[in-house]
Amino acid sequence: MISISRNGLLLSNLFLFLLFVLYFNHQISNLQQERQISYQKTPTYGSIIIYNRVPKTGSTTFTNAVAYDLGKQNGFTTVHLNMTKNKPVMSLPDQEYFIRNVSSWTDMQPMFLHGHVSFIDFTKFGYPQPIYINLLREPLDRLLSHYYFLRFGDNFRVGLKRSRAGNNETFDQCVQRGGHDCDVKQLWIQIPYFCGHHTFCSEVGNREALETAKRHLIEHYLLVGTSDRMRDFIAILDLSLPKFFRGALEHFDSLDETRSHLRSTKKKIEPSDQTISIIKMSGAYQLEREFYDFARNHFDAIFMKATNGTGKLTNLLRKSQFHYEKIKTFH
Amino acid sequence: MVNSGRRQTIYLLGAIAVLFVLNLYFVNKTQEPIADDPLQAYNQPKGGNGENFVDKKHGQHGHLRQIRCSADGKPLTCMKDDEDVYFPFSLIKKRFDVSGHDIDENNFEWTTSYARVKIPEFKTYTYASEFGHFASYSVETRDRVRCINPATGIPMSTQWDSTPYYYPIQIAQFGLQHYSRMLAANESTLRLVELGKEHRDWQGSASTVHESSVRTYFKDDETGVEYVNVSAGAQLTNAGVYVYLKNEPDLHVVHFRWRPAENASFTFLVKVLETGSLILLNYVQVEDTRCVWADKVAAGKDQISFTYALGDSSNEWTNVTRDLLVDAARAMTTLGAGKKTDNVIYHPGDLKYVSVGFRGEATLLQRIYQKPQAHRELFLTAADWAVQIQDSKGGWSIPVERSIAERKLVLPPGWYSAMAQGHMLSLLTRAWTVTKNEIYLQSAVKGMELFQKLANDGGVRNDFLENMHWYEEYPTTPGSFVLNGFLYSLIGLYDLSNVETSKEFNKTVDEGINVANQLFINGTRSLLTLLPLFDTGSGSLYDLRHVGLGSAPNLARWDYHAVHVYLIEWLHIITGEQLLADTAQRWAAYARGNRAKHN
């Protein structure tokens, strides 16, 4: 009795396994077909990405390890926008010229354009909006990184002498003295980058600027990640903008430590709790932090949805969660 | 494509082989008998799988099976073996008011009382002794204590009203707790660390907030006392002038002396080591009934800012003594929903002490002190508050309504309690012992007047069966005769009566001590007569409200039963009455499951 039922069970299970294997094979071949994407050189909507990178948010890693590396494979051009004197705001005529120029530069499209520039609204000039993406970093971490970067440089451009080289003042000492480089005004940067070209955007602690930045993030940015979750950011881009970023995650994962974290400031000294408290009490920090938290929550919600509610990269949904049916055509 | 296809097939075959082996294993496993379904045992009472229910420790005698049973008519499911029947512990727990818990997986413990019954450790007692076991009290960490009010140094309660108020019983206990700890404290807690000695210890805030922070130092040539004048932007976002604190876990009490102008405030910065978040405690000269609250400005969870209301500006020299662990914990507790589990308690080592900062216009003594405790100071703060706040009837009234027995007995706001009065006598007598300032004794004597008035007339006394004087914790009509509050009031009366009369004293004090003695004697007579009425044979009654209300008796919870035992033995030590010793012993045995014999 027992031996017969055991054999029966074994056989039926084996059969089920085989069925499963066949089904699995079928799915894999399906997926491979879905991955076949044709590229066109003709200009179409969605051919320009603007990454208006904020200094010291991991943007060098992202542009170099992703954009410049993938350009050849995925057939797009990467362009750096150099802003004169590092001023991120353009005059109105400059904006018009820039928008017209970039939009009609079809030879270079698809194009990945990156630079330290505030958000520019193409639609105001009657042009279609390009695809905006960006990365944000915790405001105080970003300021500390910037502060010590000016003094000690980084491992990316080793020979270059930075503007405050030779100045060994710590961030704590700077705050105590009331120095310029650690002034809370220096925190006011991520909001203006998103707020754009309005005058109030650059007014430190302006709540209207925060609200505008939030609105632009929601309405005009395809995806805004955070630098501490760059891999998650790249994974979502990989699937959401395949034309540019197909294979980006695989490429990013194949990089060694130095390439996947390209520039790291050579020396950082942790600030004291007193300094942290002083900075975090300031209005500029409070608003910048609110913006950062807003962006982080927004990204997290996108990531959760894309990972089937698990928040784990391994559960990233690679198959679309919709299909067509009840199709009735007349040709 | 062909190559990769072949390789895939090989991988798949390998996977199938592994899965086949796993399958074999699991199929074999399901063939084993299912061992832990008790219903199966119930359905096959004889033989079958019965041997799977052998009690592992005691061998074969188990044969435990499920049966139907009932408890006074209520149907239940029980277990039975060859020797006994087993009822669910949940039933026993409820029916017999006992507690039980798992010690580990294979051990379960049943204790009749969940409260540990303690007996006084002392053999003799005087008005100068530690107040019972109050050295182990911690009023400040109780969930119903909103704050230690920074204007008065006195705890405020939210027990019966969400707006914090002064509750005299709690305040007296706070004072007696610190007195007892002061006596129990050892040398190491007397350490004192001096801060701010050097000018460079007084740091200025950065101009990052567009505020200069000026400090000017000067010295009184006659006394040699050094001062510092602070002038800094008054907004809370300004760190102002700050002095770094010593980050030694034991040094959680900060003391300084200052004269604030109207816009002055001070701030402690501490860090919760477990979470890394910074806590700002701002003490601001405003009147606010909340005492302490979270500020709207916040930087995520990394930094939380609170304000303590310092009251209206005084512009006078004031001593400030704050316990950082207490103030941070009370502030953090306000973030919760008010449940017991939301109560935050910090112990030495939980916080890093960062700095104390001053802003606005203020003058300070240039020395700031950090120390492990301020028991003497807090004890005297409570006593001084008692003297100051005592009303014309000699009472310390309670400003919130109190209702008991499903609102059959209601005390409107402003009622007096013999327990509060008695506790205050204990506190004030001790304040006199420490300071020899007679003002405390005068206050205590005045505090006895309410003992001599009936509850009906606004006093705290009720008479049980006409001639048994009872000092009422809740002076209701009809009387409630709460035992523990009465016992505490007797101890208070004893403390004052115990002071030796002297010609040196003011006449009212001298006579008052004799009055205290008479009140104590009367009360003791009532205690010895009525105590047996509180004995249920298996525990004790909380009060005798049922006599006046004609209701069911009010059984004391085990923690109150434990309080009864402690206090009765304490009064035995005071009076030497054998009845009290016997009662304490018998009642202690009830907590271990003993019961009086029946007829």
mmCIF file of N, CA and C in Angstrom, chain A residues 2 5-6 9-10 13-14 17-18 21 24-25 28 32 138 174-179 182-185 272-278 280-283 285-286 289 293, chain B residues 1 8 12 16 19-20 23-24 27-28 30-31 203-210 236-237 239 242 244 269 271 278 280 297-303 305 352 354-355:
data_model
loop_
_atom_site.group_PDB
_atom_site.id
_atom_site.type_symbol
_atom_site.label_atom_id
_atom_site.label_comp_id
_atom_site.label_asym_id
_atom_site.label_seq_id
_atom_site.Cartn_x
_atom_site.Cartn_y
_atom_site.Cartn_z
ATOM 1 N N ILE A 2 1.710 1.290 0.996
ATOM 2 C CA ILE A 2 2.535 2.499 1.159
ATOM 3 C C ILE A 2 3.427 2.731 -0.054
ATOM 4 N N SER A 5 1.568 4.151 -3.123
ATOM 5 C CA SER A 5 1.172 5.558 -3.015
ATOM 6 C C SER A 5 2.389 6.462 -3.114
ATOM 7 N N ARG A 6 3.516 6.016 -2.604
ATOM 8 C CA ARG A 6 4.718 6.841 -2.708
ATOM 9 C C ARG A 6 5.142 6.998 -4.167
ATOM 10 N N LEU A 9 2.823 9.352 -5.959
ATOM 11 C CA LEU A 9 3.140 10.743 -5.616
ATOM 12 C C LEU A 9 4.358 11.226 -6.388
ATOM 13 N N LEU A 10 5.389 10.373 -6.394
ATOM 14 C CA LEU A 10 6.634 10.727 -7.087
ATOM 15 C C LEU A 10 6.368 11.024 -8.550
ATOM 16 N N ASN A 13 4.344 14.231 -9.144
ATOM 17 C CA ASN A 13 5.161 15.420 -8.902
ATOM 18 C C ASN A 13 6.158 15.658 -10.028
ATOM 19 N N LEU A 14 6.734 14.589 -10.502
ATOM 20 C CA LEU A 14 7.693 14.695 -11.603
ATOM 21 C C LEU A 14 7.005 15.303 -12.826
ATOM 22 N N PHE A 17 6.525 18.950 -12.380
ATOM 23 C CA PHE A 17 7.799 19.657 -12.582
ATOM 24 C C PHE A 17 8.058 19.879 -14.055
ATOM 25 N N LEU A 18 7.813 18.834 -14.812
ATOM 26 C CA LEU A 18 8.070 18.950 -16.250
ATOM 27 C C LEU A 18 7.176 20.019 -16.870
ATOM 28 N N VAL A 21 8.536 23.346 -16.000
ATOM 29 C CA VAL A 21 9.756 23.651 -16.754
ATOM 30 C C VAL A 21 9.408 24.131 -18.166
ATOM 31 N N PHE A 24 8.047 27.622 -18.030
ATOM 32 C CA PHE A 24 9.114 28.562 -17.704
ATOM 33 C C PHE A 24 9.932 28.912 -18.945
ATOM 34 N N ASN A 25 10.274 27.863 -19.713
ATOM 35 C CA ASN A 25 11.028 28.036 -20.950
ATOM 36 C C ASN A 25 10.291 28.950 -21.915
ATOM 37 N N ILE A 28 10.547 32.559 -20.838
ATOM 38 C CA ILE A 28 11.864 33.145 -21.121
ATOM 39 C C ILE A 28 11.937 33.589 -22.576
ATOM 40 N N GLN A 32 12.493 37.401 -24.092
ATOM 41 C CA GLN A 32 13.557 37.765 -25.032
ATOM 42 C C GLN A 32 12.994 38.493 -26.237
ATOM 43 N N GLU A 138 20.764 64.107 0.924
ATOM 44 C CA GLU A 138 20.406 64.719 2.204
ATOM 45 C C GLU A 138 21.162 66.048 2.290
ATOM 46 N N CYS A 174 34.325 76.473 11.219
ATOM 47 C CA CYS A 174 33.703 77.427 10.304
ATOM 48 C C CYS A 174 32.377 77.923 10.869
ATOM 49 N N VAL A 175 31.575 76.984 11.410
ATOM 50 C CA VAL A 175 30.269 77.362 11.962
ATOM 51 C C VAL A 175 30.461 78.273 13.173
ATOM 52 N N GLN A 176 31.438 77.935 14.007
ATOM 53 C CA GLN A 176 31.684 78.748 15.198
ATOM 54 C C GLN A 176 32.085 80.176 14.837
ATOM 55 N N ARG A 177 32.865 80.264 13.759
ATOM 56 C CA ARG A 177 33.360 81.555 13.328
ATOM 57 C C ARG A 177 32.307 82.308 12.525
ATOM 58 N N GLY A 178 31.315 81.548 12.005
ATOM 59 C CA GLY A 178 30.319 82.174 11.148
ATOM 60 C C GLY A 178 30.859 82.388 9.752
ATOM 61 N N GLY A 179 31.618 81.436 9.248
ATOM 62 C CA GLY A 179 32.265 81.554 7.941
ATOM 63 C C GLY A 179 31.291 81.447 6.782
ATOM 64 N N CYS A 182 30.185 77.619 5.227
ATOM 65 C CA CYS A 182 29.290 76.784 6.016
ATOM 66 C C CYS A 182 28.010 77.537 6.336
ATOM 67 N N ASP A 183 27.859 78.713 5.727
ATOM 68 C CA ASP A 183 26.645 79.492 5.951
ATOM 69 C C ASP A 183 25.435 78.675 5.496
ATOM 70 N N VAL A 184 24.344 78.775 6.281
ATOM 71 C CA VAL A 184 23.170 77.968 5.923
ATOM 72 C C VAL A 184 22.629 78.342 4.535
ATOM 73 N N LYS A 185 23.019 79.504 4.033
ATOM 74 C CA LYS A 185 22.613 79.882 2.677
ATOM 75 C C LYS A 185 23.117 78.865 1.654
ATOM 76 N N SER A 272 30.277 68.186 14.863
ATOM 77 C CA SER A 272 29.820 67.887 16.221
ATOM 78 C C SER A 272 28.302 67.944 16.276
ATOM 79 N N ASP A 273 27.746 67.349 17.336
ATOM 80 C CA ASP A 273 26.290 67.363 17.500
ATOM 81 C C ASP A 273 25.772 68.792 17.598
ATOM 82 N N GLN A 274 26.562 69.669 18.227
ATOM 83 C CA GLN A 274 26.162 71.070 18.350
ATOM 84 C C GLN A 274 26.020 71.700 16.961
ATOM 85 N N THR A 275 27.015 71.447 16.114
ATOM 86 C CA THR A 275 26.987 71.993 14.755
ATOM 87 C C THR A 275 25.799 71.451 13.980
ATOM 88 N N ILE A 276 25.589 70.136 14.083
ATOM 89 C CA ILE A 276 24.463 69.514 13.375
ATOM 90 C C ILE A 276 23.161 70.168 13.817
ATOM 91 N N SER A 277 23.052 70.381 15.128
ATOM 92 C CA SER A 277 21.828 70.976 15.666
ATOM 93 C C SER A 277 21.621 72.384 15.138
ATOM 94 N N ILE A 278 22.695 73.171 15.129
ATOM 95 C CA ILE A 278 22.595 74.558 14.655
ATOM 96 C C ILE A 278 22.133 74.591 13.201
ATOM 97 N N LYS A 280 20.577 72.246 11.528
ATOM 98 C CA LYS A 280 19.233 71.683 11.325
ATOM 99 C C LYS A 280 18.123 72.567 11.883
ATOM 100 N N MET A 281 18.479 73.523 12.737
ATOM 101 C CA MET A 281 17.472 74.454 13.236
ATOM 102 C C MET A 281 17.151 75.542 12.205
ATOM 103 N N SER A 282 18.031 75.721 11.229
ATOM 104 C CA SER A 282 17.867 76.851 10.320
ATOM 105 C C SER A 282 16.704 76.630 9.363
ATOM 106 N N GLY A 283 16.069 77.708 8.983
ATOM 107 C CA GLY A 283 14.931 77.643 8.074
ATOM 108 C C GLY A 283 15.318 77.039 6.737
ATOM 109 N N TYR A 285 17.604 74.807 6.108
ATOM 110 C CA TYR A 285 17.702 73.353 6.211
ATOM 111 C C TYR A 285 16.322 72.721 6.292
ATOM 112 N N GLN A 286 15.461 73.319 7.122
ATOM 113 C CA GLN A 286 14.130 72.739 7.331
ATOM 114 C C GLN A 286 13.403 72.558 5.998
ATOM 115 N N ARG A 289 15.240 70.085 3.697
ATOM 116 C CA ARG A 289 15.008 68.735 4.188
ATOM 117 C C ARG A 289 13.596 68.271 3.846
ATOM 118 N N ASP A 293 12.857 64.977 1.741
ATOM 119 C CA ASP A 293 11.977 63.914 2.249
ATOM 120 C C ASP A 293 10.815 63.662 1.295
ATOM 121 N N MET B 1 22.343 31.128 -30.488
ATOM 122 C CA MET B 1 21.051 30.680 -29.967
ATOM 123 C C MET B 1 21.066 29.187 -29.665
ATOM 124 N N GLN B 8 21.050 25.781 -21.646
ATOM 125 C CA GLN B 8 19.856 25.936 -20.809
ATOM 126 C C GLN B 8 19.257 24.587 -20.464
ATOM 127 N N LEU B 12 18.604 22.952 -16.834
ATOM 128 C CA LEU B 12 17.260 22.553 -16.419
ATOM 129 C C LEU B 12 17.246 21.110 -15.944
ATOM 130 N N ILE B 16 16.151 19.728 -12.373
ATOM 131 C CA ILE B 16 15.137 18.680 -12.193
ATOM 132 C C ILE B 16 15.671 17.590 -11.276
ATOM 133 N N LEU B 19 15.573 18.802 -7.709
ATOM 134 C CA LEU B 19 14.191 18.857 -7.242
ATOM 135 C C LEU B 19 13.648 17.438 -7.009
ATOM 136 N N PHE B 20 14.086 16.490 -7.837
ATOM 137 C CA PHE B 20 13.620 15.111 -7.666
ATOM 138 C C PHE B 20 14.066 14.569 -6.310
ATOM 139 N N ASN B 23 12.062 16.113 -3.630
ATOM 140 C CA ASN B 23 10.735 15.536 -3.695
ATOM 141 C C ASN B 23 10.692 14.220 -2.943
ATOM 142 N N LEU B 24 11.664 13.353 -3.232
ATOM 143 C CA LEU B 24 11.776 12.052 -2.584
ATOM 144 C C LEU B 24 11.761 12.223 -1.072
ATOM 145 N N VAL B 27 8.255 13.425 0.188
ATOM 146 C CA VAL B 27 7.249 12.356 0.077
ATOM 147 C C VAL B 27 7.430 11.378 1.228
ATOM 148 N N ASN B 28 8.663 11.025 1.545
ATOM 149 C CA ASN B 28 8.939 10.130 2.674
ATOM 150 C C ASN B 28 8.450 10.734 3.969
ATOM 151 N N THR B 30 6.013 12.842 4.545
ATOM 152 C CA THR B 30 4.566 12.871 4.755
ATOM 153 C C THR B 30 4.051 11.498 5.163
ATOM 154 N N GLN B 31 4.853 10.477 4.957
ATOM 155 C CA GLN B 31 4.428 9.136 5.359
ATOM 156 C C GLN B 31 4.479 8.974 6.876
ATOM 157 N N GLN B 203 30.844 79.563 24.217
ATOM 158 C CA GLN B 203 30.939 79.637 22.763
ATOM 159 C C GLN B 203 29.863 80.546 22.200
ATOM 160 N N GLY B 204 30.245 81.232 21.117
ATOM 161 C CA GLY B 204 29.255 82.084 20.460
ATOM 162 C C GLY B 204 28.640 81.358 19.285
ATOM 163 N N SER B 205 27.414 81.679 18.999
ATOM 164 C CA SER B 205 26.783 81.058 17.843
ATOM 165 C C SER B 205 27.354 81.692 16.589
ATOM 166 N N ALA B 206 27.199 80.994 15.497
ATOM 167 C CA ALA B 206 27.713 81.481 14.231
ATOM 168 C C ALA B 206 26.846 82.610 13.721
ATOM 169 N N SER B 207 27.416 83.428 12.864
ATOM 170 C CA SER B 207 26.629 84.474 12.251
ATOM 171 C C SER B 207 25.835 83.900 11.092
ATOM 172 N N THR B 208 25.813 82.583 10.985
ATOM 173 C CA THR B 208 25.043 81.932 9.919
ATOM 174 C C THR B 208 23.586 82.292 10.018
ATOM 175 N N VAL B 209 23.131 82.665 11.213
ATOM 176 C CA VAL B 209 21.737 83.073 11.364
ATOM 177 C C VAL B 209 21.650 84.582 11.536
ATOM 178 N N HIS B 210 22.677 85.282 11.080
ATOM 179 C CA HIS B 210 22.706 86.741 11.120
ATOM 180 C C HIS B 210 22.537 87.294 12.521
ATOM 181 N N LEU B 236 14.316 80.978 18.753
ATOM 182 C CA LEU B 236 14.779 79.642 19.125
ATOM 183 C C LEU B 236 15.692 79.031 18.069
ATOM 184 N N THR B 237 15.634 79.557 16.839
ATOM 185 C CA THR B 237 16.511 79.010 15.801
ATOM 186 C C THR B 237 17.965 79.434 16.011
ATOM 187 N N ALA B 239 21.256 79.440 18.156
ATOM 188 C CA ALA B 239 21.864 78.628 19.213
ATOM 189 C C ALA B 239 22.345 79.496 20.378
ATOM 190 N N TYR B 242 26.611 79.218 24.055
ATOM 191 C CA TYR B 242 26.462 77.890 24.640
ATOM 192 C C TYR B 242 27.737 77.386 25.288
ATOM 193 N N TYR B 244 29.535 73.707 26.418
ATOM 194 C CA TYR B 244 29.465 72.255 26.228
ATOM 195 C C TYR B 244 29.327 71.557 27.569
ATOM 196 N N LEU B 269 20.776 70.703 24.760
ATOM 197 C CA LEU B 269 20.849 69.830 23.581
ATOM 198 C C LEU B 269 21.372 68.476 24.039
ATOM 199 N N LYS B 271 21.410 64.028 22.944
ATOM 200 C CA LYS B 271 21.288 63.119 21.811
ATOM 201 C C LYS B 271 20.869 61.750 22.332
ATOM 202 N N LEU B 278 18.691 64.039 17.784
ATOM 203 C CA LEU B 278 18.996 65.127 18.709
ATOM 204 C C LEU B 278 17.703 65.641 19.320
ATOM 205 N N LEU B 280 16.196 68.946 21.373
ATOM 206 C CA LEU B 280 16.384 70.303 21.880
ATOM 207 C C LEU B 280 15.305 70.558 22.923
ATOM 208 N N VAL B 297 8.543 73.367 14.367
ATOM 209 C CA VAL B 297 9.714 73.180 13.514
ATOM 210 C C VAL B 297 10.319 71.816 13.782
ATOM 211 N N ALA B 298 10.641 71.127 12.745
ATOM 212 C CA ALA B 298 11.220 69.799 12.919
ATOM 213 C C ALA B 298 12.076 69.475 11.717
ATOM 214 N N ALA B 299 13.137 68.730 11.963
ATOM 215 C CA ALA B 299 13.998 68.297 10.873
ATOM 216 C C ALA B 299 13.913 66.781 10.811
ATOM 217 N N GLY B 300 12.802 66.299 10.306
ATOM 218 C CA GLY B 300 12.586 64.863 10.270
ATOM 219 C C GLY B 300 12.631 64.316 11.677
ATOM 220 N N LYS B 301 13.130 63.118 11.802
ATOM 221 C CA LYS B 301 13.239 62.522 13.129
ATOM 222 C C LYS B 301 14.652 62.711 13.677
ATOM 223 N N ASP B 302 15.505 63.372 12.914
ATOM 224 C CA ASP B 302 16.900 63.539 13.326
ATOM 225 C C ASP B 302 17.021 64.535 14.466
ATOM 226 N N GLN B 303 16.135 65.518 14.495
ATOM 227 C CA GLN B 303 16.182 66.516 15.555
ATOM 228 C C GLN B 303 14.761 66.891 15.955
ATOM 229 N N SER B 305 12.417 69.199 18.584
ATOM 230 C CA SER B 305 12.526 70.381 19.428
ATOM 231 C C SER B 305 11.286 70.508 20.315
ATOM 232 N N LYS B 352 23.389 61.304 25.322
ATOM 233 C CA LYS B 352 24.646 62.051 25.322
ATOM 234 C C LYS B 352 24.275 63.492 25.648
ATOM 235 N N VAL B 354 25.006 67.242 25.330
ATOM 236 C CA VAL B 354 25.818 68.016 24.394
ATOM 237 C C VAL B 354 26.120 69.424 24.917
ATOM 238 N N SER B 355 25.068 70.228 25.138
ATOM 239 C CA SER B 355 25.350 71.615 25.517
ATOM 240 C C SER B 355 24.165 72.257 26.217
#
